[in-house]
Structure formats: C-alpha cells, structure tokens
PDB file of C-alpha atoms in Angstrom:
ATOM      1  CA  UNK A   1     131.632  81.832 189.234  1.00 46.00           C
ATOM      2  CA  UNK A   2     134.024  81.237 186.277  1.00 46.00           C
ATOM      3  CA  UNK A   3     132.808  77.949 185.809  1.00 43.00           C
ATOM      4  CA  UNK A   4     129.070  79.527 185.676  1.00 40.00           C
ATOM      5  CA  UNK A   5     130.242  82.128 183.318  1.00 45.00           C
ATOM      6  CA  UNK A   6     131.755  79.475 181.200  1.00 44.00           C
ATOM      7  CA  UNK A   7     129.516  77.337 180.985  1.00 43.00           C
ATOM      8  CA  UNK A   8     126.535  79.518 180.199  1.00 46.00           C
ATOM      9  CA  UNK A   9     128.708  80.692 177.278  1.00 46.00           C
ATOM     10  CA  UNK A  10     129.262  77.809 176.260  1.00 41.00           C
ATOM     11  CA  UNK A  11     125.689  77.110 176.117  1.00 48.00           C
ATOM     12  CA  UNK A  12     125.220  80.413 173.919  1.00 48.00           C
ATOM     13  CA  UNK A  13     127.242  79.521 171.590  1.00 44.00           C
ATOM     14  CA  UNK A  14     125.856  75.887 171.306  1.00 43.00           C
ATOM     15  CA  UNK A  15     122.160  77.870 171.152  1.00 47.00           C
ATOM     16  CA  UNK A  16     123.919  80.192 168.869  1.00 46.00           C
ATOM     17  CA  UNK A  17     125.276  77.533 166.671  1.00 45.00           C
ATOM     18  CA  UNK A  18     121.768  75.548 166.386  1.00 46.00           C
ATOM     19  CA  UNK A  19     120.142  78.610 165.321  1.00 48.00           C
ATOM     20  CA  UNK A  20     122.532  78.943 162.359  1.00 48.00           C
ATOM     21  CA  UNK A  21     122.840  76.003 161.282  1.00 50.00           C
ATOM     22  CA  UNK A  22     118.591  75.618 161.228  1.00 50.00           C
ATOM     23  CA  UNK A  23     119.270  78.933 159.143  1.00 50.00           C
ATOM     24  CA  UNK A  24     121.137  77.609 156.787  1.00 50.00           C
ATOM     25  CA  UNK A  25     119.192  74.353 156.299  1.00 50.00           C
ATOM     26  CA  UNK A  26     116.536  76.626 155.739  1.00 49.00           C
ATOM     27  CA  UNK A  27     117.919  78.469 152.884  1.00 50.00           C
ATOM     28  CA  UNK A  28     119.922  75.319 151.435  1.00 44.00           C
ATOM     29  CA  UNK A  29     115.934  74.119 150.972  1.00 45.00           C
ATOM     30  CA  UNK A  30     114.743  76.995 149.587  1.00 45.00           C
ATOM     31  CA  UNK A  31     117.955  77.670 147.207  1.00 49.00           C
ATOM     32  CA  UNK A  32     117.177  73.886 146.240  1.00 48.00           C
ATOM     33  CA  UNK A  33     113.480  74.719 145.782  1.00 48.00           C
ATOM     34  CA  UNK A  34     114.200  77.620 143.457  1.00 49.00           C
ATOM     35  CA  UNK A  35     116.386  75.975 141.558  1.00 46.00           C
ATOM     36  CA  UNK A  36     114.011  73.358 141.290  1.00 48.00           C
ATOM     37  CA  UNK A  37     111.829  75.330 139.761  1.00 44.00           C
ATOM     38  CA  UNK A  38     113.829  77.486 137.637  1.00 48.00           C
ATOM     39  CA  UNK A  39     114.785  74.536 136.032  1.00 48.00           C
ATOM     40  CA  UNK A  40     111.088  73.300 134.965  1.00 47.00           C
ATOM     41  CA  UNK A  41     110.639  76.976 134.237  1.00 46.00           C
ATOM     42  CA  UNK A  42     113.744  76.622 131.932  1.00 47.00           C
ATOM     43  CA  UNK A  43     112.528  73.408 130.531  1.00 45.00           C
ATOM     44  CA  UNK A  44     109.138  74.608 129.837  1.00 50.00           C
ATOM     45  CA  UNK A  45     110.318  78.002 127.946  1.00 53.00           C
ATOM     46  CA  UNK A  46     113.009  76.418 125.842  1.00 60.00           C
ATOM     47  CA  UNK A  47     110.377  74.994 123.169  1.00 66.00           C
ATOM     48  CA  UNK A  48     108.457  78.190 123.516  1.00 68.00           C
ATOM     49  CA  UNK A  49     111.285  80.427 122.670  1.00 72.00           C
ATOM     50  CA  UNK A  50     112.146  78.296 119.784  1.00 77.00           C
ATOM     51  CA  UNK A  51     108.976  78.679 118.494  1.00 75.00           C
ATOM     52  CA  UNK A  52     108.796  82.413 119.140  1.00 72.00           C
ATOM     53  CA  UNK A  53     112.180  82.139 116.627  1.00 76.00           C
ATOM     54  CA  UNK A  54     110.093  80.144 114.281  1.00 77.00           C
ATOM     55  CA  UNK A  55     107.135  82.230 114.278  1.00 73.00           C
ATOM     56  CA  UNK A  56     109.083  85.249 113.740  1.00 75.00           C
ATOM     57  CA  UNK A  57     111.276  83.674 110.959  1.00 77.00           C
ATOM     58  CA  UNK A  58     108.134  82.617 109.144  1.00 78.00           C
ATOM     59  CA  UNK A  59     106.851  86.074 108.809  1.00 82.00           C
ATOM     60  CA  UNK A  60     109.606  87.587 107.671  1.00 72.00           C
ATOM     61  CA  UNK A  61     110.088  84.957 104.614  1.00 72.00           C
ATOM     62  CA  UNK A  62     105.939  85.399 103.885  1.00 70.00           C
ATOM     63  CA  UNK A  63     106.147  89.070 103.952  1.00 68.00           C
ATOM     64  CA  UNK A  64     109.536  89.210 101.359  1.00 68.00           C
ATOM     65  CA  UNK A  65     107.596  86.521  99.439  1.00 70.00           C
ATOM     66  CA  UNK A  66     104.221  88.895  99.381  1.00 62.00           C
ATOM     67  CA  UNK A  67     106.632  92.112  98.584  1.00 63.00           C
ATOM     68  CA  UNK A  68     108.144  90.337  95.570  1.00 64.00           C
ATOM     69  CA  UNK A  69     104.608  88.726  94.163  1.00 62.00           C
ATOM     70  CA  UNK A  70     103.491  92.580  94.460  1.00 62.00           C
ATOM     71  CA  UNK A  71     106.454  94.244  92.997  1.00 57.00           C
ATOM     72  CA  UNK A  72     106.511  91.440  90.065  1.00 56.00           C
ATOM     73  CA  UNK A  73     102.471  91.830  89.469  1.00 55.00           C
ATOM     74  CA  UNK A  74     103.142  95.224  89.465  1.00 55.00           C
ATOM     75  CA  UNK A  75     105.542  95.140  87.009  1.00 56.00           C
ATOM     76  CA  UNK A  76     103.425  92.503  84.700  1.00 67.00           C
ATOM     77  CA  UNK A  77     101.021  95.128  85.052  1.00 67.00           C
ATOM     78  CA  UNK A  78     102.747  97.593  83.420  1.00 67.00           C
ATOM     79  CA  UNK A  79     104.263  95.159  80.817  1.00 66.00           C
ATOM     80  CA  UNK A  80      99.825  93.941  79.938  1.00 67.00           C
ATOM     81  CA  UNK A  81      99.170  98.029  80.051  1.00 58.00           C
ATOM     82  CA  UNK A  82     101.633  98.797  77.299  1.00 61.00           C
ATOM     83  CA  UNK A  83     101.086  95.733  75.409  1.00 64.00           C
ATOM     84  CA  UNK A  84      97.062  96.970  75.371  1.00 64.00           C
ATOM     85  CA  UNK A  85      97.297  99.823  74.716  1.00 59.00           C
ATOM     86  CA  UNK A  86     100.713 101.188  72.978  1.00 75.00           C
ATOM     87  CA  UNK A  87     102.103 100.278  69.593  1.00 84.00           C
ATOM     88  CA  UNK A  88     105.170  98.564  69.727  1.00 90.00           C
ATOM     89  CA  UNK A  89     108.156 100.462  69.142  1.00 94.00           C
ATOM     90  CA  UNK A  90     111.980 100.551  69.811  1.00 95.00           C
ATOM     91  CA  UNK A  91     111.304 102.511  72.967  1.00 96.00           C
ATOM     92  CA  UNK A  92     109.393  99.942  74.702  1.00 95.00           C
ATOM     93  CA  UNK A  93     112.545  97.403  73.907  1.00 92.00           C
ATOM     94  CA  UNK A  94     115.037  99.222  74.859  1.00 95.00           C
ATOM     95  CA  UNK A  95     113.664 101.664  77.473  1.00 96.00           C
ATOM     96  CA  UNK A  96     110.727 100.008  78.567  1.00 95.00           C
ATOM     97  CA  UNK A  97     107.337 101.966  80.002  1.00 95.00           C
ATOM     98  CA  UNK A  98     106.820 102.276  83.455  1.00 95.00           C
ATOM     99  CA  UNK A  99     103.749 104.763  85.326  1.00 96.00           C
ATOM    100  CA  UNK A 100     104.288 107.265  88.364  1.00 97.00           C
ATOM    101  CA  UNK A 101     101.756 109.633  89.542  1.00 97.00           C
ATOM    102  CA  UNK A 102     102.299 113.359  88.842  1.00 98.00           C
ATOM    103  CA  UNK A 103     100.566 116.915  89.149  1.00 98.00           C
ATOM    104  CA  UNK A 104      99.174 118.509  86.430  1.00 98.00           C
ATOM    105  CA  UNK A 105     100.215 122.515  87.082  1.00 97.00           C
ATOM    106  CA  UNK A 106      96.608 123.919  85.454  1.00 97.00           C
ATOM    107  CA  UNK A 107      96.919 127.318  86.601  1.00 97.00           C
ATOM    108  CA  UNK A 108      94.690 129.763  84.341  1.00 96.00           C
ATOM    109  CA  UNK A 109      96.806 132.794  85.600  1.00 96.00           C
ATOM    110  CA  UNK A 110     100.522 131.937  86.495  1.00 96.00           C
ATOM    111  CA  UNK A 111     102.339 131.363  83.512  1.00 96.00           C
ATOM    112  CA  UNK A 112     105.488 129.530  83.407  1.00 98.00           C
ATOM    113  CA  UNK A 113     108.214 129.384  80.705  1.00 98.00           C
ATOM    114  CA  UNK A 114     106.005 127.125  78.321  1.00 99.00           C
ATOM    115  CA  UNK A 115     102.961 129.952  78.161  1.00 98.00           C
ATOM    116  CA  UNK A 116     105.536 132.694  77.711  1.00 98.00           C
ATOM    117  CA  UNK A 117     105.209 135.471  74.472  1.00 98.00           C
ATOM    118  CA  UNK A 118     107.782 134.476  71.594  1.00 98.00           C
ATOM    119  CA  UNK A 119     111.373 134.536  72.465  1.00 98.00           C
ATOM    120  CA  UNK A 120     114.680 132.957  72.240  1.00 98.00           C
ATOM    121  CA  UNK A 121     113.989 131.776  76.172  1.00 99.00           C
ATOM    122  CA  UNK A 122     110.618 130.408  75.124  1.00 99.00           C
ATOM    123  CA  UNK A 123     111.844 128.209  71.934  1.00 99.00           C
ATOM    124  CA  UNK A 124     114.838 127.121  73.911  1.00 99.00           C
ATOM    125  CA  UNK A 125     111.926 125.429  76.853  1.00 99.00           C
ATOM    126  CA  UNK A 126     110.279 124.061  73.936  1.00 99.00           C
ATOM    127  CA  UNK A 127     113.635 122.575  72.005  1.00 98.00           C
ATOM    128  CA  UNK A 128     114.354 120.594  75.651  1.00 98.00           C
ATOM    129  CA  UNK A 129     111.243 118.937  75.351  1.00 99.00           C
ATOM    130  CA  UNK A 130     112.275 117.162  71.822  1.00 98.00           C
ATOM    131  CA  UNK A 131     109.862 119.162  69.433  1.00 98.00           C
ATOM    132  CA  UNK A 132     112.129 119.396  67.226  1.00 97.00           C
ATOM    133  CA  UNK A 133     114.056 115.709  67.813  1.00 98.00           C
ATOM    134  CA  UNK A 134     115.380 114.220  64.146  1.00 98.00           C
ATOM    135  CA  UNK A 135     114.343 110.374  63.024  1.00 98.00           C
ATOM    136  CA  UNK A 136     115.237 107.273  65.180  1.00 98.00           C
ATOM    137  CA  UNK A 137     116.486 104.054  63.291  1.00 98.00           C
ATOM    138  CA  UNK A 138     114.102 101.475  63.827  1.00 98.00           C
ATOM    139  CA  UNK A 139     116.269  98.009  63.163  1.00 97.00           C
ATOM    140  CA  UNK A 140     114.616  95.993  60.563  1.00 96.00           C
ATOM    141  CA  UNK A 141     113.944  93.024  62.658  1.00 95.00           C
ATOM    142  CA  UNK A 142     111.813  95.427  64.825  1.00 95.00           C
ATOM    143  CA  UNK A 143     109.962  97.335  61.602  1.00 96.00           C
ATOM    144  CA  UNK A 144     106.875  94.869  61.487  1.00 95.00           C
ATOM    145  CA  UNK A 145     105.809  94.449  65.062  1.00 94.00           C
ATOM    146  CA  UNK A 146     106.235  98.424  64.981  1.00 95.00           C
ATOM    147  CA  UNK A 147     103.682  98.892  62.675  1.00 95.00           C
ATOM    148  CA  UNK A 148     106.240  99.813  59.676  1.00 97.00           C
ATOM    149  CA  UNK A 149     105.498  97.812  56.449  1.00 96.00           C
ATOM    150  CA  UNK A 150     108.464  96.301  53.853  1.00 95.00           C
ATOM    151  CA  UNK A 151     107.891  98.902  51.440  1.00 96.00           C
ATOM    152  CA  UNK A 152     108.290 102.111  53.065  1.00 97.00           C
ATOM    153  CA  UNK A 153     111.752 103.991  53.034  1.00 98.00           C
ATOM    154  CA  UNK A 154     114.620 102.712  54.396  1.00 98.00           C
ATOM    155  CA  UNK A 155     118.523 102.978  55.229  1.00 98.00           C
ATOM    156  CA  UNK A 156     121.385 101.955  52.965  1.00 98.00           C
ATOM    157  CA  UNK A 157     122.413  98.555  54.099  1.00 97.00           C
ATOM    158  CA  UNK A 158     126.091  99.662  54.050  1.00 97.00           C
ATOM    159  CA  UNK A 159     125.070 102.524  56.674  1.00 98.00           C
ATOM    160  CA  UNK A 160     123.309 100.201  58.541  1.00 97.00           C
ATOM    161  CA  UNK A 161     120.348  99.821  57.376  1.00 98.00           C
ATOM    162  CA  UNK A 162     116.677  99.971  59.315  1.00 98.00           C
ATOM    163  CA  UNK A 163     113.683 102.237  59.232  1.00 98.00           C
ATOM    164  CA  UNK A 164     114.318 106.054  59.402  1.00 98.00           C
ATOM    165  CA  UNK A 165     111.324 106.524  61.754  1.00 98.00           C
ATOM    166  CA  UNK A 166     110.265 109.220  64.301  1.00 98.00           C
ATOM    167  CA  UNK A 167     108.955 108.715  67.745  1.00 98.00           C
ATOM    168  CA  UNK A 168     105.303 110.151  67.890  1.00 97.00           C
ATOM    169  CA  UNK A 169     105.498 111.806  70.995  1.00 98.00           C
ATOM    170  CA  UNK A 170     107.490 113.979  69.846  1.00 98.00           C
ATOM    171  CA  UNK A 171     105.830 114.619  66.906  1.00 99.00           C
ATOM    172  CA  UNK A 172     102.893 115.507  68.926  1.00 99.00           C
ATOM    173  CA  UNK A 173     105.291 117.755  70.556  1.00 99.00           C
ATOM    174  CA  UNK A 174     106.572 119.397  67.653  1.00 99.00           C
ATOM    175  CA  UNK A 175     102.652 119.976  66.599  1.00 99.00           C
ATOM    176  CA  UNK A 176     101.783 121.784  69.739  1.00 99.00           C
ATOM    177  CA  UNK A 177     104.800 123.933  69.343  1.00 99.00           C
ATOM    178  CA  UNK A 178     103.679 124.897  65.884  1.00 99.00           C
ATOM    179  CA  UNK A 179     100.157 125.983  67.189  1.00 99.00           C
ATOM    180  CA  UNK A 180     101.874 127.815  70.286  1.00 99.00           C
ATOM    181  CA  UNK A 181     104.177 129.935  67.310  1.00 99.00           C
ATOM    182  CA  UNK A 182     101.274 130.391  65.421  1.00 98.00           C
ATOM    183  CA  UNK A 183      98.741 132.355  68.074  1.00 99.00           C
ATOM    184  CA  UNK A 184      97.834 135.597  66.499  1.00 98.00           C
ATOM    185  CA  UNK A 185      99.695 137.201  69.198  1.00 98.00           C
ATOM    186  CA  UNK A 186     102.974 135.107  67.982  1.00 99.00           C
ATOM    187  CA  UNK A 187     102.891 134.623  64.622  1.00 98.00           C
ATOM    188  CA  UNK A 188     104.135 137.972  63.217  1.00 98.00           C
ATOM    189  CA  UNK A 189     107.532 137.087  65.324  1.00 98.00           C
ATOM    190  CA  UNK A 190     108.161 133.274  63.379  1.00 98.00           C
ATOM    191  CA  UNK A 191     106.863 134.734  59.961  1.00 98.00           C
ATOM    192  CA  UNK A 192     109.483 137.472  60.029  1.00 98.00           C
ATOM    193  CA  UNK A 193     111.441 134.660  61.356  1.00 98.00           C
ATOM    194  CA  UNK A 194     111.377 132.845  58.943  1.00 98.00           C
ATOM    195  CA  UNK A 195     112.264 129.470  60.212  1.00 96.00           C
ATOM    196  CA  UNK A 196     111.393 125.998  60.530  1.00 96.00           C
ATOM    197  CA  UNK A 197     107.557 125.473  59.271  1.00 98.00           C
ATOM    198  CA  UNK A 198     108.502 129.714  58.271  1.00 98.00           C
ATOM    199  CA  UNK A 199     110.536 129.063  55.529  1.00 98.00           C
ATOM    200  CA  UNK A 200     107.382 127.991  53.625  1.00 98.00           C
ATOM    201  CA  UNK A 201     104.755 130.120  51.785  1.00 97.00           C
ATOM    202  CA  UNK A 202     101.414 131.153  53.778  1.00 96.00           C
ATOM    203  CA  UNK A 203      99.206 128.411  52.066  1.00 97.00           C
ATOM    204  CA  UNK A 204     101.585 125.575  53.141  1.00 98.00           C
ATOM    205  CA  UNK A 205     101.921 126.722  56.853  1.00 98.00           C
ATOM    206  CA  UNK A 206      98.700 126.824  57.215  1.00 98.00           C
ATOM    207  CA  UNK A 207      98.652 123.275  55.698  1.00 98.00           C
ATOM    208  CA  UNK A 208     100.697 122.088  58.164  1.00 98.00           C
ATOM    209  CA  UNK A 209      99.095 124.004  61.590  1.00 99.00           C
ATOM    210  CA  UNK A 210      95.906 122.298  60.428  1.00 99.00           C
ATOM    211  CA  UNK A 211      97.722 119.356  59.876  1.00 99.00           C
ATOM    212  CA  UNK A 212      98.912 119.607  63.319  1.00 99.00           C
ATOM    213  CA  UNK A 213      95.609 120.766  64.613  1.00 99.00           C
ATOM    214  CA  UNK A 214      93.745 117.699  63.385  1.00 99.00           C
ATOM    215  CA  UNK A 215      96.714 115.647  64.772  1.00 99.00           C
ATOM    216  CA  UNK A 216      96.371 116.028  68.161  1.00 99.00           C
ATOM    217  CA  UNK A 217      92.807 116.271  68.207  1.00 99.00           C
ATOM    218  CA  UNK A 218      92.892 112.446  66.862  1.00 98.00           C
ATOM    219  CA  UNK A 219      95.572 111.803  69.410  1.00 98.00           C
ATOM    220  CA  UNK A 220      93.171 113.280  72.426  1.00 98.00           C
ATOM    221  CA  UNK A 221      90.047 111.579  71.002  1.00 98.00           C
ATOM    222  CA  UNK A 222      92.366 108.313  70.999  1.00 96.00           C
ATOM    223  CA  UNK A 223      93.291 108.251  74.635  1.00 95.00           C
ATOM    224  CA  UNK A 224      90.507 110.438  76.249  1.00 96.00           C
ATOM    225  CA  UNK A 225      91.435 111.055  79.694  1.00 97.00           C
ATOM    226  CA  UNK A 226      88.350 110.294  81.829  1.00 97.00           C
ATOM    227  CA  UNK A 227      90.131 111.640  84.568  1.00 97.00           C
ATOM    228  CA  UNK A 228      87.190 114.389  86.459  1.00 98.00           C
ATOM    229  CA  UNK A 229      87.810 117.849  87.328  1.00 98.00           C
ATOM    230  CA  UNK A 230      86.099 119.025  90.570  1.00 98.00           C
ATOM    231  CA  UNK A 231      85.637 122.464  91.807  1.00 98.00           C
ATOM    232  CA  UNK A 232      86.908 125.215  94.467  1.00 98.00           C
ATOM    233  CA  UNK A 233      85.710 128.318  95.903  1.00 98.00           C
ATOM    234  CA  UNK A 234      87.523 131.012  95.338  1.00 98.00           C
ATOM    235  CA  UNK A 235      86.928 135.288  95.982  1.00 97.00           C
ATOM    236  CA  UNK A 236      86.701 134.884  99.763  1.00 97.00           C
ATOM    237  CA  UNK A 237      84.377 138.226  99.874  1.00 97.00           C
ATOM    238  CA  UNK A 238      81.899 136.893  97.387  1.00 97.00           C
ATOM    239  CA  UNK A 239      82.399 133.019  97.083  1.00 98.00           C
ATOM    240  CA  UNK A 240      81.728 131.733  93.699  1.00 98.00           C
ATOM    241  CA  UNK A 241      83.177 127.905  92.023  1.00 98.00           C
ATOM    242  CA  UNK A 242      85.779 127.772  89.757  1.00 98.00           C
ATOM    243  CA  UNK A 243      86.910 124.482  87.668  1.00 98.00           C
ATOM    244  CA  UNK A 244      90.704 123.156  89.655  1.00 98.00           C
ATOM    245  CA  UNK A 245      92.332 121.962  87.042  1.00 98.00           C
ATOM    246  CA  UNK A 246      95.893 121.370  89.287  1.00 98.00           C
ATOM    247  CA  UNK A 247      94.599 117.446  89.139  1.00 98.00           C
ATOM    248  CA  UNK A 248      97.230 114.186  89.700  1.00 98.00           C
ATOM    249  CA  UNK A 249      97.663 111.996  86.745  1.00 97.00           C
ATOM    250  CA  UNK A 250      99.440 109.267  85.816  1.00 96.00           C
ATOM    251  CA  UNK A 251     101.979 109.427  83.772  1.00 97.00           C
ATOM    252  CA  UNK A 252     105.085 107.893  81.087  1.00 97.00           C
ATOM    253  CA  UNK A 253     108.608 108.395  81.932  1.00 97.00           C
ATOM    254  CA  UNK A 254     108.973 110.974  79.745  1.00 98.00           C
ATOM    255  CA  UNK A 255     112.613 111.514  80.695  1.00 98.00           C
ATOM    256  CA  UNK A 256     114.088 108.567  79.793  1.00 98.00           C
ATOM    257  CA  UNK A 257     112.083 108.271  76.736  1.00 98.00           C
ATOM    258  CA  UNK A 258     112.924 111.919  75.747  1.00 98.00           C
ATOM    259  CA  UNK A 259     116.998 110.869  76.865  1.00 98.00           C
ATOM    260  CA  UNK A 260     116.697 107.574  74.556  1.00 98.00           C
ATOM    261  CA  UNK A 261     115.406 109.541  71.503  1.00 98.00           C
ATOM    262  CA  UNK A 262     118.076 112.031  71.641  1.00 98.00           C
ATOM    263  CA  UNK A 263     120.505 109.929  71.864  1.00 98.00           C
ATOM    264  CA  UNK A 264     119.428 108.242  68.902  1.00 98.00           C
ATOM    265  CA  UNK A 265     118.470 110.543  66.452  1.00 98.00           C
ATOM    266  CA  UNK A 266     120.407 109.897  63.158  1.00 98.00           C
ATOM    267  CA  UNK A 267     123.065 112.305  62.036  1.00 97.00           C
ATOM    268  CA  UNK A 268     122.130 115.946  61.471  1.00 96.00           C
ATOM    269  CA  UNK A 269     123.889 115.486  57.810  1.00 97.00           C
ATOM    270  CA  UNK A 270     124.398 112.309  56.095  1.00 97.00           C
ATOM    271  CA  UNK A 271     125.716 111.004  52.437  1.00 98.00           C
ATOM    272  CA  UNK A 272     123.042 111.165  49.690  1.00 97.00           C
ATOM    273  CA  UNK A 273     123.089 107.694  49.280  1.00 97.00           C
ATOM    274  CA  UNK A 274     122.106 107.554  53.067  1.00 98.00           C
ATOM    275  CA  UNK A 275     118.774 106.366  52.193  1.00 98.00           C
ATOM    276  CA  UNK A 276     117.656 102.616  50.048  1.00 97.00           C
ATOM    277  CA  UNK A 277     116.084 104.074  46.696  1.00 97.00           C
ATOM    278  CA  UNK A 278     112.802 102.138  45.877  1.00 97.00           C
ATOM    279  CA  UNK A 279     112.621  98.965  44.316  1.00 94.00           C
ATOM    280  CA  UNK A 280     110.355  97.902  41.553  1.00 94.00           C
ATOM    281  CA  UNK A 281     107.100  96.908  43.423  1.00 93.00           C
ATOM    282  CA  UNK A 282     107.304  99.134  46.506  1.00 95.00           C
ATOM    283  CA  UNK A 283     104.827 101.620  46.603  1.00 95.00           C
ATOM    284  CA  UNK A 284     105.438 105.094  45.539  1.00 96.00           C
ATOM    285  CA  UNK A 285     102.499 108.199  45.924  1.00 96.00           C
ATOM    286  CA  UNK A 286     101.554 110.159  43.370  1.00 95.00           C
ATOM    287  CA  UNK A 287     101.200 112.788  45.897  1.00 94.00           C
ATOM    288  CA  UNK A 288     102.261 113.767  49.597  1.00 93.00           C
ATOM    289  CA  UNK A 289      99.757 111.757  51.537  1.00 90.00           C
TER     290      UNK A 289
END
C-alpha cells in the first residue's frame, strides 16, 4: 500500500511538474512576445518623439522671431509717426516719443484740482504741469533740424553756447493757465495779485490772453482730433442723451517729457553777458513780433 501511495505521488508531482513547466513556457513566450513588440513600438516612436521636439522647438523660435518683428515695427512706427508729424526737437533725441492709450476724465460736473476757483492749491496743480517751465538749451548742432535759424539769439560761447529755446508744450500749457486765471470769476484774485502776466498794465494782459487765445486755437486747428464722441442716457425717470465725453485717446509721454524739460531749464539767474549780442547782419525787429 506504501508502494501505491508512493508511487501515485510520485506521479503527482511528475503531473505537477509538467503543468509548471508548460506554465512557464507559456509566459517565457509571451514575455518574449511583448518584448518583441515593445521594442518595434520603441523603434517606431523614437523618430516621432524627436520630431515632436523639433516641431515644438520650431514654434517657439517663429513665435520670438514674430514677437520681435512686431515689437521692432512697432517701434519704427512710432519713430515714422513723429518724424510726420512733429518738429524735430531736443526732446525727441534725447527722450524719444512713444504712444499709450489713456482716458480722457470729461466730466461736466465733478471738478478736480485743475477746474478749482483761484488758490494757492490750484496754481501749485498747474506749476507741476510745467506752465511756468524756463528755456531749454537747444545745442547748436541741433538748432537747424529744430526749426531755429543762425540768426536768432543765442548763448555766450564761454557759457556754453546753443539756442535759449522753450519747449512748446509747455508753452501751450502756460497759455491755458493764463485763460484759466483770467475767467471773470478769477481774474479779480491775479490782478490784485499782481503776478506773472499781473505785473503788466490792463492793455498788455489782455495782449497776451489773446495772444494765448489765438495760440491754442492754431495749435487745435493744427492737430484736430477726429476722435468721435458718442452719447449716453442719463435721468433714469425721464431718459434723455447727453454727449460722454470720458473718451480713450492716445497719448505722448508727457512725464518724461515734462521730467526732461525740468531738468533742463537754464538757470533761474544768470550773468548779463549770458546771452551772444547780435552781430552785424543778423536780423533785429523793429518791433515785438
């Protein structure tokens, strides 16, 4: 009966033993067959990925390459703009003109500091803006392509020499400023004042608001904003249009500009000889022009 017992185990184990190792042939061929394939697979998607790398390399160079053509167009732009349509001038040398887009604050009822009744508060907005800004010195190898001609007065060579010369912005400036102070509601304070355009007589203050009048009316004729101004409702109850004059614009970097020109005004006192007398030939007016 031992002998049975043995044997048939025997036998079980020998069954046993075929069954594994037909299991393990099994998986040896498909392990082999996956890594059969997983090969190809790997062979196949090298040269793909590579090309994904490529592809992905490529657009990043062509969009840098499209950014800078834009940014440098853009900046050519800007450079044709001013050289259309602005006189040359120190400024555009050494600062340079560049646009950004801004909103106009056209409120007809809220005031703010610039719309303000005569006071020290008000003429102390208006002096930050440069009304009031002394001459530049334009160098004199920058005096003809800025419009100044050989005759006109200049700057004692041992000072320096160059163009006393003022930026025109801020003579526009200084012209709305003088309309502002005189506004029949203001002008009582600045006459009693008596400073600035004050310290004249009547007949040549009104000389020079008319003067300043007729000044910026040139200057607005000269670069008429064609800008449009559309309408709102307004008076919820009883809706009727009214003009919105809160419209985007754009504009100069006025703050850099304004920053250069201070900077650069000439001194608030200077020698008498500070200035080139005339020389036979230049011209000289009979009157103020």
């Amino acid at each position: 009966m031992d002998s049975v017992r043995n044997t048939n185990s025997f036998d079980d184990k020998m069954h046993t033993s075929k069954r594994s190792d037909s299991t393990d042939r099994e998986r040896l061929l498909v392990d082999e067959e996956d890594a059969h394939w997983s090969g190809k697979k790997s062979v196949r998607s090298g040269p793909g990925r590579w090309l994904n790398i490529i592809f992905v390399v490529v657009i990043a160079v062509v969009s840098c390459l499209v950014g800078i053509f834009i940014g440098h167009n853009q900046g050519d732009s800007d450079k044709a703009c001013t050289r259309r349509i602005t006189q040359h001038s120190p400024v555009v040398s050494h600062v340079g003109l560049n646009y950004h887009k801004q909103q106009f604050n056209g409120s007809l009822l809220k005031e703010n500091i610039f719309r303000q009744d005569a006071s020290p508060e008000v003429d102390a907005a208006w002096e930050s803006l440069g009304a009031n800004y002394r001459s530049i010195r334009v160098p004199a190898e920058e005096a003809e392509k800025s419009g100044l001609a050989p005759d006109q007065v200049k700057i004692n060579e041992k000072y320096g020499g160059g163009y006393p010369a003022n930026v025109e912005g801020f003579h526009h400036l200084h012209c709305l400023n003088l309309l502002r102070q005189s506004l029949y509601y203001n002008y009582d304070y600045y006459h009693d004042l008596g400073k600035g355009a004050f310290t004249n007589n009547d007949y040549v203050v009104r000389r020079h608001v008319t003067h300043c009048l007729d000044i910026i009316r040139q200057q607005l004729m000269c670069t008429v904003d064609v800008g449009v101004l559309g309408q709102v409702w307004v008076h919820p109850d009883h809706p009727e249009p009214f003009v919105d004059f809160n419209t985007e614009h754009k504009c100069r970097n006025f703050e850099e500009i304004r920053d250069w020109a201070q900077r650069n005004q000439l001194p608030e006192t200077v020698p008498n000889d500070f200035l080139q007398p005339p020389k036979i030939g230049d011209r000289v007016y009979e009157e103020i022009p």
